[in-house]
């Protein structure tokens, strides 16, 4: 059953992930051939710096002209691991035009231009696979696109950024503050010199857009995703969380509204109960929790980054795309038929954990409670601690619209008896 | 792009899972049509008792003649949710011969006759999908077969039986004994009146055979799987586990030998560290932990049984098989090219936690330690507790061949100073 003419693969980018893809293609060549039904051959590698020594890669395959490589016409599959918007976007589009299917690990590009790229793939009858773009090695996009294809996903709750999970886990286990935990993450190589994309939630927001799109069969753009970073989470927040039987995670949350008529996508730190499977996701690991009508609660856990894990995801896609090529078929394309509107953050239903510094005198609680009532927000628990004329009030609300909750907080800030809002944290996963 | 002629589905069995499959096919008809690219139609339902009222199923579709249904020739996909070996096996083979692909949830049949069924599917150019056969709704077979297709799996460690996990979790959290926890599981419907298949590990062993086959591209028969039940796990074992920072789970373990030249598959209770992701799998949930060369450590978690979750897995397969039909293609078939030998239990490398009742007199420890040394088993820790002329010795070994460990235990039993072996438990997941 084995075809002898090899399928030709062009590799765009040969950094940490690309070189690992090339290495596995060589060392596992027989395995890959068995799984595909034909051998695969590395037919070209486009790089920026051709002089750099690349172990195990035939120098004759290396080129700086990525465009010429994807235009060759004999390439079956282009593997894009350059990252960023351009030239990746143009190269992928050109690859489709010249007969190749594409495997990409590019979350930024998929989050921004997924719709256009899917349309280009479909127009030319090619595949566009991108398992590696979300949560590294964790098989997630394929299960959502295929295994749950007969089910209805209602919510996706994910730890999709390893850097921030490492920092928050460190804060949780050692009582360290944000800066101290970040410094350790940087020293250990878990955080980049400029950690903005991770700690401000940009990376997680791109993944949330991709996940929401696949989960709800709806186009969700990066701009549709509400985003809050985790730089303001404090050691005190972790102490509050512990008192609630919770920990704090930076979550990407994609939800279908109760009435099913709209969806939301957001990234922010949140308290989740210690009993929730996501609470025990440690270090730089990622995990995505999926709630669906029929399957119930599923979780997918694994390393969210790194050369080898990402290469594993790329190769899984490569096998699928090669098999499709041999069959003269394509896999499931973009599925946006549901076309649900994406609602703003104010429409999200959530709970707030609010810490207030208040004057320690009679009537303060009554004043504060009145503000909640005026905004239609029902209070679950209040804890009051006073000392030396100062007091703190910790209020945990019942579920309410985020707009009502933010409105409540604004009104609380205006009360004379409220000296300050020490922290606000959403409570999720219950 | 939508084809209007529907794909025809025959349903064999209409119990808890079958009726849920039929229900979702009706309620999600539009969604399924979108995801497949053509509508799907329930063309016949084979049952044993036609008189039973089946809500939402057209009585005209119901038949007791399953063989005639699968022979009709116009059926595109047969969904087999009867269970058991016969008539399921004959019906599936007949379906292949008459043009249909098959989606099955039948773990017993797949574990026993998977090779023959895969061969029949391939001979006739049909698909055989069975995501629902292992770990219910958890997308597991597809990730192993497809997402990790470019990777090399070294170990699969799974909680694949919800009944026994419920019992063990109850023993862990309440200190209850086995019988008490089993009684509660029975009362709540988590255990059947005759729980043998679950508590003796037969159900988990069938799943281990299927998982090992897929993970290692090797045929693993049910008889190849070493099996120990969990009926002898005691409250005292859980106390010992807690002292070790562990809990106890019934694990299905499939491993590639260090030299890569053979594999093993086994089911038995084992201590695992509380820090291991499998340790926090509660209640009747299932989870499968996969270790591979490139992806690293992955875990898949979800409900392992139940009508809706199983139906979700069946429908995911149904969508894939229908898409393949439309493409005139088939998905990945059996992959047994590696054909590695399956080694017996004695070749497994593991650790033992052994509790001995011994005479409380000088020299006992020296005697016991000598027995370990004679069998080439190195001791990690020893804990000795004495009172009133009786004493207990708890020995935890380093990693050794299971054959050497069982040999050690046999020799210990023969020592005059050893009054009895209170418990033996393997330690895994480190």
GROMACS .gro file of N, CA and C in nm, chain B residues 348-425:
model
  234
  778UNK      N    1   0.847  -0.616   3.373
  778UNK     CA    2   0.815  -0.476   3.403
  778UNK      C    3   0.909  -0.424   3.512
  779UNK      N    4   0.952  -0.300   3.497
  779UNK     CA    5   1.033  -0.236   3.601
  779UNK      C    6   0.942  -0.148   3.685
  780UNK      N    7   0.938  -0.173   3.815
  780UNK     CA    8   0.848  -0.098   3.902
  780UNK      C    9   0.907  -0.092   4.042
  781UNK      N   10   0.834  -0.032   4.135
  781UNK     CA   11   0.876  -0.028   4.275
  781UNK      C   12   0.767  -0.090   4.360
  782UNK      N   13   0.807  -0.152   4.472
  782UNK     CA   14   0.709  -0.211   4.564
  782UNK      C   15   0.708  -0.135   4.695
  783UNK      N   16   0.588  -0.122   4.750
  783UNK     CA   17   0.568  -0.077   4.887
  783UNK      C   18   0.516  -0.200   4.961
  784UNK      N   19   0.597  -0.253   5.056
  784UNK     CA   20   0.565  -0.379   5.122
  784UNK      C   21   0.548  -0.356   5.272
  785UNK      N   22   0.435  -0.399   5.327
  785UNK     CA   23   0.415  -0.392   5.473
  785UNK      C   24   0.425  -0.534   5.529
  786UNK      N   25   0.516  -0.553   5.623
  786UNK     CA   26   0.536  -0.685   5.684
  786UNK      C   27   0.501  -0.679   5.832
  787UNK      N   28   0.436  -0.785   5.882
  787UNK     CA   29   0.421  -0.803   6.027
  787UNK      C   30   0.536  -0.893   6.071
  788UNK      N   31   0.617  -0.841   6.161
  788UNK     CA   32   0.737  -0.917   6.199
  788UNK      C   33   0.748  -0.930   6.350
  789UNK      N   34   0.831  -1.023   6.393
  789UNK     CA   35   0.862  -1.037   6.536
  789UNK      C   36   0.943  -0.916   6.580
  790UNK      N   37   0.913  -0.865   6.700
  790UNK     CA   38   0.983  -0.745   6.748
  790UNK      C   39   1.107  -0.787   6.825
  791UNK      N   40   1.209  -0.831   6.753
  791UNK     CA   41   1.334  -0.870   6.821
  791UNK      C   42   1.454  -0.832   6.736
  792UNK      N   43   1.570  -0.823   6.798
  792UNK     CA   44   1.688  -0.777   6.725
  792UNK      C   45   1.719  -0.870   6.608
  793UNK      N   46   1.772  -0.812   6.500
  793UNK     CA   47   1.818  -0.894   6.388
  793UNK      C   48   1.716  -0.916   6.279
  794UNK      N   49   1.589  -0.878   6.305
  794UNK     CA   50   1.485  -0.901   6.203
  794UNK      C   51   1.513  -0.817   6.078
  795UNK      N   52   1.543  -0.691   6.103
  795UNK     CA   53   1.568  -0.603   5.988
  795UNK      C   54   1.684  -0.653   5.905
  796UNK      N   55   1.788  -0.701   5.972
  796UNK     CA   56   1.904  -0.753   5.900
  796UNK      C   57   1.864  -0.872   5.813
  797UNK      N   58   1.783  -0.961   5.869
  797UNK     CA   59   1.735  -1.077   5.794
  797UNK      C   60   1.657  -1.035   5.670
  798UNK      N   61   1.563  -0.942   5.693
  798UNK     CA   62   1.478  -0.895   5.583
  798UNK      C   63   1.563  -0.828   5.475
  799UNK      N   64   1.654  -0.743   5.520
  799UNK     CA   65   1.739  -0.670   5.423
  799UNK      C   66   1.822  -0.767   5.340
  800UNK      N   67   1.864  -0.877   5.402
  800UNK     CA   68   1.943  -0.976   5.329
  800UNK      C   69   1.862  -1.039   5.216
  801UNK      N   70   1.735  -1.066   5.242
  801UNK     CA   71   1.649  -1.125   5.138
  801UNK      C   72   1.639  -1.031   5.017
  802UNK      N   73   1.619  -0.903   5.044
  802UNK     CA   74   1.614  -0.806   4.933
  802UNK      C   75   1.744  -0.810   4.854
  803UNK      N   76   1.857  -0.809   4.929
  803UNK     CA   77   1.987  -0.805   4.863
  803UNK      C   78   2.009  -0.929   4.777
  804UNK      N   79   1.967  -1.044   4.830
  804UNK     CA   80   1.985  -1.169   4.754
  804UNK      C   81   1.910  -1.168   4.622
  805UNK      N   82   1.800  -1.093   4.617
  805UNK     CA   83   1.722  -1.085   4.493
  805UNK      C   84   1.761  -0.965   4.407
  806UNK      N   85   1.867  -0.898   4.449
  806UNK     CA   86   1.913  -0.784   4.369
  806UNK      C   87   1.820  -0.666   4.375
  807UNK      N   88   1.736  -0.660   4.481
  807UNK     CA   89   1.643  -0.548   4.494
  807UNK      C   90   1.699  -0.449   4.595
  808UNK      N   91   1.714  -0.327   4.552
  808UNK     CA   92   1.770  -0.224   4.639
  808UNK      C   93   1.657  -0.153   4.714
  809UNK      N   94   1.682  -0.128   4.843
  809UNK     CA   95   1.579  -0.068   4.929
  809UNK      C   96   1.592   0.084   4.930
  810UNK      N   97   1.480   0.153   4.913
  810UNK     CA   98   1.479   0.299   4.919
  810UNK      C   99   1.462   0.344   5.064
  811UNK      N  100   1.351   0.306   5.127
  811UNK     CA  101   1.329   0.344   5.268
  811UNK      C  102   1.273   0.225   5.346
  812UNK      N  103   1.303   0.224   5.475
  812UNK     CA  104   1.244   0.126   5.568
  812UNK      C  105   1.189   0.203   5.686
  813UNK      N  106   1.069   0.166   5.729
  813UNK     CA  107   1.013   0.226   5.848
  813UNK      C  108   0.974   0.111   5.940
  814UNK      N  109   1.014   0.119   6.069
  814UNK     CA  110   0.992   0.009   6.162
  814UNK      C  111   0.908   0.062   6.278
  815UNK      N  112   0.800  -0.008   6.310
  815UNK     CA  113   0.719   0.033   6.424
  815UNK      C  114   0.696  -0.088   6.512
  816UNK      N  115   0.728  -0.079   6.642
  816UNK     CA  116   0.712  -0.195   6.729
  816UNK      C  117   0.624  -0.166   6.848
  817UNK      N  118   0.551  -0.269   6.890
  817UNK     CA  119   0.478  -0.257   7.017
  817UNK      C  120   0.441  -0.398   7.064
  818UNK      N  121   0.461  -0.425   7.193
  818UNK     CA  122   0.417  -0.550   7.256
  818UNK      C  123   0.467  -0.675   7.185
  819UNK      N  124   0.594  -0.677   7.148
  819UNK     CA  125   0.649  -0.798   7.088
  819UNK      C  126   0.614  -0.816   6.942
  820UNK      N  127   0.520  -0.732   6.892
  820UNK     CA  128   0.487  -0.734   6.749
  820UNK      C  129   0.548  -0.609   6.685
  821UNK      N  130   0.577  -0.617   6.559
  821UNK     CA  131   0.629  -0.497   6.493
  821UNK      C  132   0.586  -0.500   6.347
  822UNK      N  133   0.586  -0.384   6.287
  822UNK     CA  134   0.563  -0.382   6.143
  822UNK      C  135   0.682  -0.315   6.076
  823UNK      N  136   0.713  -0.366   5.960
  823UNK     CA  137   0.821  -0.311   5.878
  823UNK      C  138   0.758  -0.266   5.747
  824UNK      N  139   0.780  -0.141   5.711
  824UNK     CA  140   0.734  -0.094   5.580
  824UNK      C  141   0.856  -0.067   5.495
  825UNK      N  142   0.867  -0.141   5.386
  825UNK     CA  143   0.983  -0.129   5.298
  825UNK      C  144   0.937  -0.073   5.163
  826UNK      N  145   1.004   0.032   5.117
  826UNK     CA  146   0.979   0.081   4.981
  826UNK      C  147   1.107   0.058   4.902
  827UNK      N  148   1.094  -0.011   4.791
  827UNK     CA  149   1.213  -0.048   4.713
  827UNK      C  150   1.247   0.060   4.611
  828UNK      N  151   1.367   0.049   4.557
  828UNK     CA  152   1.399   0.122   4.435
  828UNK      C  153   1.339   0.046   4.317
  829UNK      N  154   1.357   0.098   4.197
  829UNK     CA  155   1.302   0.032   4.078
  829UNK      C  156   1.373  -0.102   4.054
  830UNK      N  157   1.295  -0.205   4.025
  830UNK     CA  158   1.351  -0.337   3.999
  830UNK      C  159   1.255  -0.414   3.910
  831UNK      N  160   1.301  -0.524   3.857
  831UNK     CA  161   1.213  -0.608   3.776
  831UNK      C  162   1.103  -0.666   3.865
  832UNK      N  163   0.981  -0.668   3.812
  832UNK     CA  164   0.870  -0.722   3.889
  832UNK      C  165   0.898  -0.866   3.930
  833UNK      N  166   0.967  -0.943   3.846
  833UNK     CA  167   0.999  -1.082   3.879
  833UNK      C  168   1.087  -1.088   4.002
  834UNK      N  169   1.184  -0.997   4.012
  834UNK     CA  170   1.273  -0.995   4.128
  834UNK      C  171   1.195  -0.955   4.253
  835UNK      N  172   1.100  -0.863   4.236
  835UNK     CA  173   1.022  -0.817   4.349
  835UNK      C  174   0.928  -0.926   4.400
  836UNK      N  175   0.861  -0.996   4.309
  836UNK     CA  176   0.773  -1.105   4.354
  836UNK      C  177   0.856  -1.217   4.417
  837UNK      N  178   0.974  -1.242   4.362
  837UNK     CA  179   1.064  -1.341   4.420
  837UNK      C  180   1.104  -1.302   4.562
  838UNK      N  181   1.130  -1.175   4.581
  838UNK     CA  182   1.165  -1.124   4.714
  838UNK      C  183   1.051  -1.149   4.813
  839UNK      N  184   0.930  -1.116   4.770
  839UNK     CA  185   0.814  -1.131   4.859
  839UNK      C  186   0.795  -1.278   4.896
  840UNK      N  187   0.810  -1.368   4.799
  840UNK     CA  188   0.797  -1.512   4.828
  840UNK      C  189   0.898  -1.555   4.933
  841UNK      N  190   1.020  -1.507   4.917
  841UNK     CA  191   1.126  -1.545   5.011
  841UNK      C  192   1.099  -1.485   5.150
  842UNK      N  193   1.046  -1.364   5.152
  842UNK     CA  194   1.014  -1.301   5.281
  842UNK      C  195   0.909  -1.382   5.357
  843UNK      N  196   0.811  -1.434   5.283
  843UNK     CA  197   0.703  -1.511   5.346
  843UNK      C  198   0.759  -1.634   5.418
  844UNK      N  199   0.873  -1.683   5.371
  844UNK     CA  200   0.929  -1.805   5.429
  844UNK      C  201   1.013  -1.779   5.554
  845UNK      N  202   1.043  -1.652   5.581
  845UNK     CA  203   1.124  -1.622   5.700
  845UNK      C  204   1.043  -1.649   5.827
  846UNK      N  205   1.107  -1.714   5.927
  846UNK     CA  206   1.039  -1.740   6.054
  846UNK      C  207   0.994  -1.611   6.122
  847UNK      N  208   1.078  -1.509   6.108
  847UNK     CA  209   1.051  -1.385   6.179
  847UNK      C  210   0.944  -1.299   6.113
  848UNK      N  211   0.907  -1.335   5.989
  848UNK     CA  212   0.800  -1.261   5.921
  848UNK      C  213   0.669  -1.333   5.948
  849UNK      N  214   0.579  -1.270   6.027
  849UNK     CA  215   0.452  -1.333   6.062
  849UNK      C  216   0.353  -1.327   5.947
  850UNK      N  217   0.370  -1.225   5.863
  850UNK     CA  218   0.279  -1.213   5.750
  850UNK      C  219   0.313  -1.093   5.663
  851UNK      N  220   0.266  -1.099   5.538
  851UNK     CA  221   0.282  -0.985   5.447
  851UNK      C  222   0.148  -0.912   5.448
  852UNK      N  223   0.144  -0.796   5.512
  852UNK     CA  224   0.016  -0.726   5.530
  852UNK      C  225  -0.034  -0.666   5.399
  853UNK      N  226   0.057  -0.611   5.321
  853UNK     CA  227   0.015  -0.563   5.189
  853UNK      C  228   0.134  -0.538   5.099
  854UNK      N  229   0.105  -0.550   4.970
  854UNK     CA  230   0.205  -0.521   4.866
  854UNK      C  231   0.137  -0.427   4.768
  855UNK      N  232   0.203  -0.320   4.737
  855UNK     CA  233   0.144  -0.226   4.641
  855UNK      C  234   0.256  -0.169   4.555
   0.00000   0.00000   0.00000
